[in-house]
Amino acid sequence: MTWWHALIIVVAGIWAGTINAVVGSGTLVTFPVLVALGYPPVTATTSNAIGLAPGTLSGAWGYRHELKGYWRQTAKFAVASFLGAIGGTILLLSLPKDAFEAVVPVLVGLAVVLVIVQPKVSKWVAERREQNGTEHKPGPLLMFFIFLIGIYGGYFTAAQGVMLMAVMGMLLSEPLQKLNGVKNVLAAVVNVVAGLIYAFVAPISWAVVLWLAVGSTAGGFLGAKIGRRLPPAVLRGVIVVIGVAAVVQLVVKQFAK
C-alpha cells in the first residue's frame, strides 16, 4: 500500500466515523473509496466492517450520557443485533462471490435512497409523537426488525443506522437523541461481531483495516462531540453523491465483465 492510499483511507475513515455517529451510512464513504483503490467488493466489505468497528465503539461511548438508565433495554436490543449479525456474515461467506458483486449495486442504491428519505422519516416520527400521546414500549415486532437489520448489517453495513432509527422511531417513544445512542450501540455490536468472524474466515486487507480503524476511531469521537453541529444536509449530500458514484462505478464494472 502506498502512503497516499493510506492517507486517503484514513481521511475516509474519519469522515465515515463522524457520519456514523451522527447520521449513519459511513460505509457509503469508505466502501466506494476502497473499490476505487482496486480492492474487490468482498474484501472491501469485510475489511470495512473490521476497520469501522472501533469507530462505532467510540461513537457509542460518546453517547453514553444519553443512554443513562436505558442500558438494560439496550442490552436486550443488542442480543437481536448480535444474532442478526451472525446470520448476515453467514450469508456473505456462503453465497458465491459473483452473487455478492451482482447485488452490491442494489444494496448501495437502497442505502442511498434511505439516506435521501431519512429527513422525511424523522419529520414523520416527530409529528407522530406530537399527535399521539400513547407510550410505545419495546415489543416482539421491534426485536424482529432489529434482528433483520442485524442480518443486513452483517451482510452489508451501509445505512443500517438509518434503518434502525426509522424502526425505533416508529415503535418507541424515547427521545430521538436517546435513540441515536441506542443506534450507535447496536451498529457497534453488528460491526464487531461481523468483524470478528471475518477476521478468521474471510479475505481481509489488514493494511486497510489498520488505517480505517485509526480514522474511524477519531471520527467516532468527533461525531459524538461536535458532529451534531454539522449541517445534516451537508453530510447527507456528501453521502448521496458518493453513493450514486459508487452505484455507477459498480454497474459499469458488472457490464464490463
PDB file of C-alpha atoms in Angstrom:
ATOM      1  CA  MET A   1       0.000   0.000   0.000  1.00  0.00           C
ATOM      2  CA  THR A   2       1.366   3.423  -0.965  1.00  0.00           C
ATOM      3  CA  TRP A   3       1.439   6.303   1.513  1.00  0.00           C
ATOM      4  CA  TRP A   4      -1.182   8.256  -0.402  1.00  0.00           C
ATOM      5  CA  HIS A   5      -3.545   5.263  -0.432  1.00  0.00           C
ATOM      6  CA  ALA A   6      -3.118   5.083   3.352  1.00  0.00           C
ATOM      7  CA  LEU A   7      -3.818   8.821   3.652  1.00  0.00           C
ATOM      8  CA  ILE A   8      -6.992   8.558   1.564  1.00  0.00           C
ATOM      9  CA  ILE A   9      -8.217   5.636   3.665  1.00  0.00           C
ATOM     10  CA  VAL A  10      -7.538   7.477   6.948  1.00  0.00           C
ATOM     11  CA  VAL A  11      -9.444  10.557   5.734  1.00  0.00           C
ATOM     12  CA  ALA A  12     -12.324   8.365   4.536  1.00  0.00           C
ATOM     13  CA  GLY A  13     -12.295   6.611   7.913  1.00  0.00           C
ATOM     14  CA  ILE A  14     -12.513   9.903   9.828  1.00  0.00           C
ATOM     15  CA  TRP A  15     -15.394  11.071   7.668  1.00  0.00           C
ATOM     16  CA  ALA A  16     -17.184   7.712   7.961  1.00  0.00           C
ATOM     17  CA  GLY A  17     -16.726   7.566  11.734  1.00  0.00           C
ATOM     18  CA  THR A  18     -18.167  11.054  12.084  1.00  0.00           C
ATOM     19  CA  ILE A  19     -21.120  10.303   9.828  1.00  0.00           C
ATOM     20  CA  ASN A  20     -21.852   7.001  11.567  1.00  0.00           C
ATOM     21  CA  ALA A  21     -22.057   8.700  14.962  1.00  0.00           C
ATOM     22  CA  VAL A  22     -24.321  11.491  13.707  1.00  0.00           C
ATOM     23  CA  VAL A  23     -26.412  10.049  10.877  1.00  0.00           C
ATOM     24  CA  GLY A  24     -25.244   6.568   9.889  1.00  0.00           C
ATOM     25  CA  SER A  25     -24.201   5.305   6.436  1.00  0.00           C
ATOM     26  CA  GLY A  26     -20.468   5.892   6.805  1.00  0.00           C
ATOM     27  CA  THR A  27     -19.912   2.762   4.716  1.00  0.00           C
ATOM     28  CA  LEU A  28     -21.164   4.739   1.710  1.00  0.00           C
ATOM     29  CA  VAL A  29     -17.980   6.782   2.060  1.00  0.00           C
ATOM     30  CA  THR A  30     -15.424   4.066   2.729  1.00  0.00           C
ATOM     31  CA  PHE A  31     -16.742   1.241   0.536  1.00  0.00           C
ATOM     32  CA  PRO A  32     -16.606   3.236  -2.745  1.00  0.00           C
ATOM     33  CA  VAL A  33     -13.166   4.553  -1.794  1.00  0.00           C
ATOM     34  CA  LEU A  34     -11.819   1.029  -1.297  1.00  0.00           C
ATOM     35  CA  VAL A  35     -13.368  -0.217  -4.549  1.00  0.00           C
ATOM     36  CA  ALA A  36     -11.926   2.783  -6.387  1.00  0.00           C
ATOM     37  CA  LEU A  37      -8.490   1.940  -4.957  1.00  0.00           C
ATOM     38  CA  GLY A  38      -8.742  -1.508  -6.542  1.00  0.00           C
ATOM     39  CA  TYR A  39      -9.971  -3.762  -3.733  1.00  0.00           C
ATOM     40  CA  PRO A  40     -12.512  -6.492  -4.667  1.00  0.00           C
ATOM     41  CA  PRO A  41     -16.042  -5.820  -3.310  1.00  0.00           C
ATOM     42  CA  VAL A  42     -15.972  -8.738  -0.849  1.00  0.00           C
ATOM     43  CA  THR A  43     -12.562  -7.732   0.530  1.00  0.00           C
ATOM     44  CA  ALA A  44     -13.695  -4.108   0.698  1.00  0.00           C
ATOM     45  CA  THR A  45     -16.808  -5.150   2.657  1.00  0.00           C
ATOM     46  CA  THR A  46     -15.026  -7.397   5.153  1.00  0.00           C
ATOM     47  CA  SER A  47     -12.092  -5.020   5.702  1.00  0.00           C
ATOM     48  CA  ASN A  48     -14.540  -2.147   6.022  1.00  0.00           C
ATOM     49  CA  ALA A  49     -16.568  -3.957   8.697  1.00  0.00           C
ATOM     50  CA  ILE A  50     -13.482  -4.562  10.832  1.00  0.00           C
ATOM     51  CA  GLY A  51     -11.928  -1.142  10.228  1.00  0.00           C
ATOM     52  CA  LEU A  52     -15.095   0.791  11.119  1.00  0.00           C
ATOM     53  CA  ALA A  53     -15.823  -1.259  14.251  1.00  0.00           C
ATOM     54  CA  PRO A  54     -13.569   0.894  16.513  1.00  0.00           C
ATOM     55  CA  GLY A  55     -15.328   3.990  15.185  1.00  0.00           C
ATOM     56  CA  THR A  56     -18.767   2.627  16.068  1.00  0.00           C
ATOM     57  CA  LEU A  57     -17.474   1.796  19.544  1.00  0.00           C
ATOM     58  CA  SER A  58     -16.086   5.307  20.088  1.00  0.00           C
ATOM     59  CA  GLY A  59     -19.333   6.802  18.782  1.00  0.00           C
ATOM     60  CA  ALA A  60     -21.373   4.628  21.149  1.00  0.00           C
ATOM     61  CA  TRP A  61     -19.159   5.677  24.074  1.00  0.00           C
ATOM     62  CA  GLY A  62     -19.650   9.307  23.156  1.00  0.00           C
ATOM     63  CA  TYR A  63     -23.428   8.858  23.523  1.00  0.00           C
ATOM     64  CA  ARG A  64     -23.217   7.095  26.905  1.00  0.00           C
ATOM     65  CA  HIS A  65     -24.860  10.010  28.753  1.00  0.00           C
ATOM     66  CA  GLU A  66     -27.972   9.794  26.561  1.00  0.00           C
ATOM     67  CA  LEU A  67     -28.276   6.111  27.492  1.00  0.00           C
ATOM     68  CA  LYS A  68     -28.146   6.577  31.250  1.00  0.00           C
ATOM     69  CA  GLY A  69     -30.832   4.364  32.770  1.00  0.00           C
ATOM     70  CA  TYR A  70     -31.502   2.658  29.448  1.00  0.00           C
ATOM     71  CA  TRP A  71     -28.574   0.254  29.248  1.00  0.00           C
ATOM     72  CA  ARG A  72     -30.561  -2.827  30.287  1.00  0.00           C
ATOM     73  CA  GLN A  73     -33.057  -2.350  27.464  1.00  0.00           C
ATOM     74  CA  THR A  74     -30.253  -1.544  25.039  1.00  0.00           C
ATOM     75  CA  ALA A  75     -28.593  -4.835  26.002  1.00  0.00           C
ATOM     76  CA  LYS A  76     -31.795  -6.685  25.067  1.00  0.00           C
ATOM     77  CA  PHE A  77     -31.803  -4.993  21.667  1.00  0.00           C
ATOM     78  CA  ALA A  78     -28.126  -5.888  21.295  1.00  0.00           C
ATOM     79  CA  VAL A  79     -28.937  -9.612  21.544  1.00  0.00           C
ATOM     80  CA  ALA A  80     -31.135  -9.328  18.434  1.00  0.00           C
ATOM     81  CA  SER A  81     -28.408  -7.371  16.629  1.00  0.00           C
ATOM     82  CA  PHE A  82     -25.816  -9.954  17.687  1.00  0.00           C
ATOM     83  CA  LEU A  83     -27.808 -12.870  16.281  1.00  0.00           C
ATOM     84  CA  GLY A  84     -28.669 -10.966  13.115  1.00  0.00           C
ATOM     85  CA  ALA A  85     -25.027 -10.057  12.501  1.00  0.00           C
ATOM     86  CA  ILE A  86     -24.063 -13.730  12.670  1.00  0.00           C
ATOM     87  CA  GLY A  87     -26.743 -14.542  10.098  1.00  0.00           C
ATOM     88  CA  GLY A  88     -25.555 -11.769   7.797  1.00  0.00           C
ATOM     89  CA  THR A  89     -21.942 -12.897   7.891  1.00  0.00           C
ATOM     90  CA  ILE A  90     -23.000 -16.480   7.156  1.00  0.00           C
ATOM     91  CA  LEU A  91     -24.864 -15.225   4.089  1.00  0.00           C
ATOM     92  CA  LEU A  92     -21.872 -13.263   2.851  1.00  0.00           C
ATOM     93  CA  LEU A  93     -19.495 -16.185   3.321  1.00  0.00           C
ATOM     94  CA  SER A  94     -21.894 -18.818   1.939  1.00  0.00           C
ATOM     95  CA  LEU A  95     -23.141 -17.146  -1.228  1.00  0.00           C
ATOM     96  CA  PRO A  96     -20.920 -17.143  -4.327  1.00  0.00           C
ATOM     97  CA  LYS A  97     -18.670 -14.090  -4.719  1.00  0.00           C
ATOM     98  CA  ASP A  98     -20.295 -13.304  -8.064  1.00  0.00           C
ATOM     99  CA  ALA A  99     -23.709 -13.185  -6.405  1.00  0.00           C
ATOM    100  CA  PHE A 100     -22.489 -10.620  -3.877  1.00  0.00           C
ATOM    101  CA  GLU A 101     -20.857  -8.478  -6.557  1.00  0.00           C
ATOM    102  CA  ALA A 102     -24.096  -8.550  -8.576  1.00  0.00           C
ATOM    103  CA  VAL A 103     -26.271  -7.471  -5.646  1.00  0.00           C
ATOM    104  CA  VAL A 104     -23.916  -4.788  -4.254  1.00  0.00           C
ATOM    105  CA  PRO A 105     -25.119  -2.027  -6.643  1.00  0.00           C
ATOM    106  CA  VAL A 106     -28.687  -2.737  -5.493  1.00  0.00           C
ATOM    107  CA  LEU A 107     -27.669  -2.596  -1.819  1.00  0.00           C
ATOM    108  CA  VAL A 108     -25.752   0.653  -2.293  1.00  0.00           C
ATOM    109  CA  GLY A 109     -28.693   2.109  -4.212  1.00  0.00           C
ATOM    110  CA  LEU A 110     -31.068   1.092  -1.410  1.00  0.00           C
ATOM    111  CA  ALA A 111     -28.779   2.711   1.141  1.00  0.00           C
ATOM    112  CA  VAL A 112     -28.686   5.944  -0.882  1.00  0.00           C
ATOM    113  CA  VAL A 113     -32.492   6.012  -1.088  1.00  0.00           C
ATOM    114  CA  LEU A 114     -32.737   5.509   2.680  1.00  0.00           C
ATOM    115  CA  VAL A 115     -30.341   8.394   3.273  1.00  0.00           C
ATOM    116  CA  ILE A 116     -32.404  10.636   0.970  1.00  0.00           C
ATOM    117  CA  VAL A 117     -35.724   9.844   2.671  1.00  0.00           C
ATOM    118  CA  GLN A 118     -34.296   9.898   6.211  1.00  0.00           C
ATOM    119  CA  PRO A 119     -35.289  13.571   6.877  1.00  0.00           C
ATOM    120  CA  LYS A 120     -38.895  12.820   5.884  1.00  0.00           C
ATOM    121  CA  VAL A 121     -38.932   9.763   8.125  1.00  0.00           C
ATOM    122  CA  SER A 122     -37.584  11.822  11.036  1.00  0.00           C
ATOM    123  CA  LYS A 123     -40.188  14.536  10.415  1.00  0.00           C
ATOM    124  CA  TRP A 124     -42.960  11.969  10.275  1.00  0.00           C
ATOM    125  CA  VAL A 125     -41.769  10.386  13.526  1.00  0.00           C
ATOM    126  CA  ALA A 126     -41.641  13.780  15.263  1.00  0.00           C
ATOM    127  CA  GLU A 127     -45.152  14.709  14.070  1.00  0.00           C
ATOM    128  CA  ARG A 128     -46.484  11.324  15.104  1.00  0.00           C
ATOM    129  CA  ARG A 129     -45.113  11.789  18.602  1.00  0.00           C
ATOM    130  CA  GLU A 130     -46.762  15.193  18.946  1.00  0.00           C
ATOM    131  CA  GLN A 131     -50.125  13.841  17.847  1.00  0.00           C
ATOM    132  CA  ASN A 132     -50.012  10.513  19.663  1.00  0.00           C
ATOM    133  CA  GLY A 133     -49.777  10.595  23.434  1.00  0.00           C
ATOM    134  CA  THR A 134     -49.534   6.815  23.684  1.00  0.00           C
ATOM    135  CA  GLU A 135     -46.330   5.462  25.168  1.00  0.00           C
ATOM    136  CA  HIS A 136     -44.794   2.810  22.924  1.00  0.00           C
ATOM    137  CA  LYS A 137     -42.687   0.187  24.682  1.00  0.00           C
ATOM    138  CA  PRO A 138     -40.335  -2.413  23.179  1.00  0.00           C
ATOM    139  CA  GLY A 139     -42.111  -5.470  21.825  1.00  0.00           C
ATOM    140  CA  PRO A 140     -41.533  -8.583  19.689  1.00  0.00           C
ATOM    141  CA  LEU A 141     -42.080  -6.667  16.435  1.00  0.00           C
ATOM    142  CA  LEU A 142     -39.276  -4.219  17.220  1.00  0.00           C
ATOM    143  CA  MET A 143     -36.939  -7.049  18.221  1.00  0.00           C
ATOM    144  CA  PHE A 144     -37.716  -8.811  14.942  1.00  0.00           C
ATOM    145  CA  PHE A 145     -36.918  -5.694  12.908  1.00  0.00           C
ATOM    146  CA  ILE A 146     -33.655  -5.162  14.821  1.00  0.00           C
ATOM    147  CA  PHE A 147     -32.754  -8.792  14.082  1.00  0.00           C
ATOM    148  CA  LEU A 148     -33.452  -8.313  10.350  1.00  0.00           C
ATOM    149  CA  ILE A 149     -31.402  -5.119  10.265  1.00  0.00           C
ATOM    150  CA  GLY A 150     -28.612  -7.027  12.008  1.00  0.00           C
ATOM    151  CA  ILE A 151     -28.667  -9.557   9.161  1.00  0.00           C
ATOM    152  CA  TYR A 152     -28.459  -6.729   6.636  1.00  0.00           C
ATOM    153  CA  GLY A 153     -25.665  -5.071   8.624  1.00  0.00           C
ATOM    154  CA  GLY A 154     -23.669  -8.288   8.842  1.00  0.00           C
ATOM    155  CA  TYR A 155     -24.006  -8.769   5.100  1.00  0.00           C
ATOM    156  CA  PHE A 156     -23.522  -5.144   4.004  1.00  0.00           C
ATOM    157  CA  THR A 157     -23.274  -2.423   6.632  1.00  0.00           C
ATOM    158  CA  ALA A 158     -24.336   0.686   4.674  1.00  0.00           C
ATOM    159  CA  ALA A 159     -27.362   2.579   6.086  1.00  0.00           C
ATOM    160  CA  GLN A 160     -28.113   0.132   8.901  1.00  0.00           C
ATOM    161  CA  GLY A 161     -28.109   3.155  11.234  1.00  0.00           C
ATOM    162  CA  VAL A 162     -30.802   4.871   9.160  1.00  0.00           C
ATOM    163  CA  MET A 163     -32.886   1.683   9.234  1.00  0.00           C
ATOM    164  CA  LEU A 164     -32.523   1.365  12.999  1.00  0.00           C
ATOM    165  CA  MET A 165     -33.538   4.981  13.602  1.00  0.00           C
ATOM    166  CA  ALA A 166     -36.587   4.529  11.367  1.00  0.00           C
ATOM    167  CA  VAL A 167     -37.960   1.414  13.092  1.00  0.00           C
ATOM    168  CA  MET A 168     -37.126   2.567  16.628  1.00  0.00           C
ATOM    169  CA  GLY A 169     -38.592   5.984  15.934  1.00  0.00           C
ATOM    170  CA  MET A 170     -41.848   4.383  14.818  1.00  0.00           C
ATOM    171  CA  LEU A 171     -42.102   1.764  17.574  1.00  0.00           C
ATOM    172  CA  LEU A 172     -40.652   3.552  20.628  1.00  0.00           C
ATOM    173  CA  SER A 173     -41.489   6.751  22.481  1.00  0.00           C
ATOM    174  CA  GLU A 174     -37.960   7.579  23.639  1.00  0.00           C
ATOM    175  CA  PRO A 175     -36.322  10.917  22.711  1.00  0.00           C
ATOM    176  CA  LEU A 176     -34.517  10.904  19.388  1.00  0.00           C
ATOM    177  CA  GLN A 177     -31.124  11.638  20.966  1.00  0.00           C
ATOM    178  CA  LYS A 178     -31.501   8.550  23.149  1.00  0.00           C
ATOM    179  CA  LEU A 179     -32.489   6.501  20.106  1.00  0.00           C
ATOM    180  CA  ASN A 180     -29.409   7.776  18.307  1.00  0.00           C
ATOM    181  CA  GLY A 181     -27.306   6.499  21.202  1.00  0.00           C
ATOM    182  CA  VAL A 182     -29.036   3.109  21.007  1.00  0.00           C
ATOM    183  CA  LYS A 183     -28.439   3.088  17.260  1.00  0.00           C
ATOM    184  CA  ASN A 184     -24.717   3.617  17.774  1.00  0.00           C
ATOM    185  CA  VAL A 185     -24.518   0.750  20.274  1.00  0.00           C
ATOM    186  CA  LEU A 186     -26.402  -1.671  18.009  1.00  0.00           C
ATOM    187  CA  ALA A 187     -24.312  -0.702  14.971  1.00  0.00           C
ATOM    188  CA  ALA A 188     -21.194  -1.280  17.075  1.00  0.00           C
ATOM    189  CA  VAL A 189     -22.439  -4.755  18.040  1.00  0.00           C
ATOM    190  CA  VAL A 190     -23.078  -5.688  14.415  1.00  0.00           C
ATOM    191  CA  ASN A 191     -19.732  -4.355  13.192  1.00  0.00           C
ATOM    192  CA  VAL A 192     -17.742  -6.001  15.980  1.00  0.00           C
ATOM    193  CA  VAL A 193     -19.453  -9.386  15.572  1.00  0.00           C
ATOM    194  CA  ALA A 194     -19.126  -9.329  11.779  1.00  0.00           C
ATOM    195  CA  GLY A 195     -15.555  -8.079  12.034  1.00  0.00           C
ATOM    196  CA  LEU A 196     -14.509 -10.837  14.437  1.00  0.00           C
ATOM    197  CA  ILE A 197     -15.950 -13.530  12.170  1.00  0.00           C
ATOM    198  CA  TYR A 198     -14.459 -12.034   9.008  1.00  0.00           C
ATOM    199  CA  ALA A 199     -11.063 -11.724  10.684  1.00  0.00           C
ATOM    200  CA  PHE A 200     -10.775 -15.507  10.873  1.00  0.00           C
ATOM    201  CA  VAL A 201     -12.542 -16.809   7.776  1.00  0.00           C
ATOM    202  CA  ALA A 202     -12.799 -14.078   5.114  1.00  0.00           C
ATOM    203  CA  PRO A 203     -10.402 -12.296   2.742  1.00  0.00           C
ATOM    204  CA  ILE A 204      -9.069  -9.255   4.611  1.00  0.00           C
ATOM    205  CA  SER A 205      -6.649  -6.446   3.812  1.00  0.00           C
ATOM    206  CA  TRP A 206      -5.099  -5.765   7.210  1.00  0.00           C
ATOM    207  CA  ALA A 207      -3.422  -2.586   5.994  1.00  0.00           C
ATOM    208  CA  VAL A 208      -6.864  -1.227   5.094  1.00  0.00           C
ATOM    209  CA  VAL A 209      -8.218  -2.333   8.476  1.00  0.00           C
ATOM    210  CA  LEU A 210      -5.401  -0.534  10.299  1.00  0.00           C
ATOM    211  CA  TRP A 211      -5.820   2.824   8.599  1.00  0.00           C
ATOM    212  CA  LEU A 212      -9.618   2.660   8.643  1.00  0.00           C
ATOM    213  CA  ALA A 213      -9.535   1.889  12.361  1.00  0.00           C
ATOM    214  CA  VAL A 214      -7.292   4.892  13.032  1.00  0.00           C
ATOM    215  CA  GLY A 215      -9.538   7.230  11.060  1.00  0.00           C
ATOM    216  CA  SER A 216     -12.897   5.846  12.191  1.00  0.00           C
ATOM    217  CA  THR A 217     -11.967   5.927  15.886  1.00  0.00           C
ATOM    218  CA  ALA A 218     -11.105   9.610  15.649  1.00  0.00           C
ATOM    219  CA  GLY A 219     -14.224  10.216  13.585  1.00  0.00           C
ATOM    220  CA  GLY A 220     -16.438   8.445  16.115  1.00  0.00           C
ATOM    221  CA  PHE A 221     -15.277  10.719  18.939  1.00  0.00           C
ATOM    222  CA  LEU A 222     -15.570  13.745  16.654  1.00  0.00           C
ATOM    223  CA  GLY A 223     -19.097  12.836  15.598  1.00  0.00           C
ATOM    224  CA  ALA A 224     -20.242  12.221  19.168  1.00  0.00           C
ATOM    225  CA  LYS A 225     -18.800  15.529  20.440  1.00  0.00           C
ATOM    226  CA  ILE A 226     -19.251  18.109  17.694  1.00  0.00           C
ATOM    227  CA  GLY A 227     -20.911  16.240  14.845  1.00  0.00           C
ATOM    228  CA  ARG A 228     -24.366  17.420  15.873  1.00  0.00           C
ATOM    229  CA  ARG A 229     -23.294  20.953  14.983  1.00  0.00           C
ATOM    230  CA  LEU A 230     -22.536  20.000  11.383  1.00  0.00           C
ATOM    231  CA  PRO A 231     -25.369  20.765   8.953  1.00  0.00           C
ATOM    232  CA  PRO A 232     -27.178  17.445   8.388  1.00  0.00           C
ATOM    233  CA  ALA A 233     -27.957  18.471   4.813  1.00  0.00           C
ATOM    234  CA  VAL A 234     -24.230  18.775   4.040  1.00  0.00           C
ATOM    235  CA  LEU A 235     -23.465  15.344   5.487  1.00  0.00           C
ATOM    236  CA  ARG A 236     -26.390  13.804   3.665  1.00  0.00           C
ATOM    237  CA  GLY A 237     -25.463  15.470   0.387  1.00  0.00           C
ATOM    238  CA  VAL A 238     -21.923  14.088   0.503  1.00  0.00           C
ATOM    239  CA  ILE A 239     -23.234  10.599   1.270  1.00  0.00           C
ATOM    240  CA  VAL A 240     -25.700  10.687  -1.629  1.00  0.00           C
ATOM    241  CA  VAL A 241     -23.123  11.952  -4.143  1.00  0.00           C
ATOM    242  CA  ILE A 242     -20.571   9.327  -3.143  1.00  0.00           C
ATOM    243  CA  GLY A 243     -23.215   6.606  -3.064  1.00  0.00           C
ATOM    244  CA  VAL A 244     -24.526   7.416  -6.544  1.00  0.00           C
ATOM    245  CA  ALA A 245     -20.966   7.485  -7.898  1.00  0.00           C
ATOM    246  CA  ALA A 246     -20.390   4.065  -6.326  1.00  0.00           C
ATOM    247  CA  VAL A 247     -23.520   2.616  -7.941  1.00  0.00           C
ATOM    248  CA  VAL A 248     -22.451   3.898 -11.358  1.00  0.00           C
ATOM    249  CA  GLN A 249     -18.932   2.538 -10.932  1.00  0.00           C
ATOM    250  CA  LEU A 250     -20.141  -0.886  -9.783  1.00  0.00           C
ATOM    251  CA  VAL A 251     -22.714  -1.167 -12.576  1.00  0.00           C
ATOM    252  CA  VAL A 252     -20.090  -0.248 -15.189  1.00  0.00           C
ATOM    253  CA  LYS A 253     -17.789  -2.927 -13.796  1.00  0.00           C
ATOM    254  CA  GLN A 254     -20.566  -5.510 -13.995  1.00  0.00           C
ATOM    255  CA  PHE A 255     -21.262  -4.728 -17.649  1.00  0.00           C
ATOM    256  CA  ALA A 256     -17.534  -4.716 -18.433  1.00  0.00           C
ATOM    257  CA  LYS A 257     -17.154  -8.358 -17.333  1.00  0.00           C
TER     258      LYS A 257
END
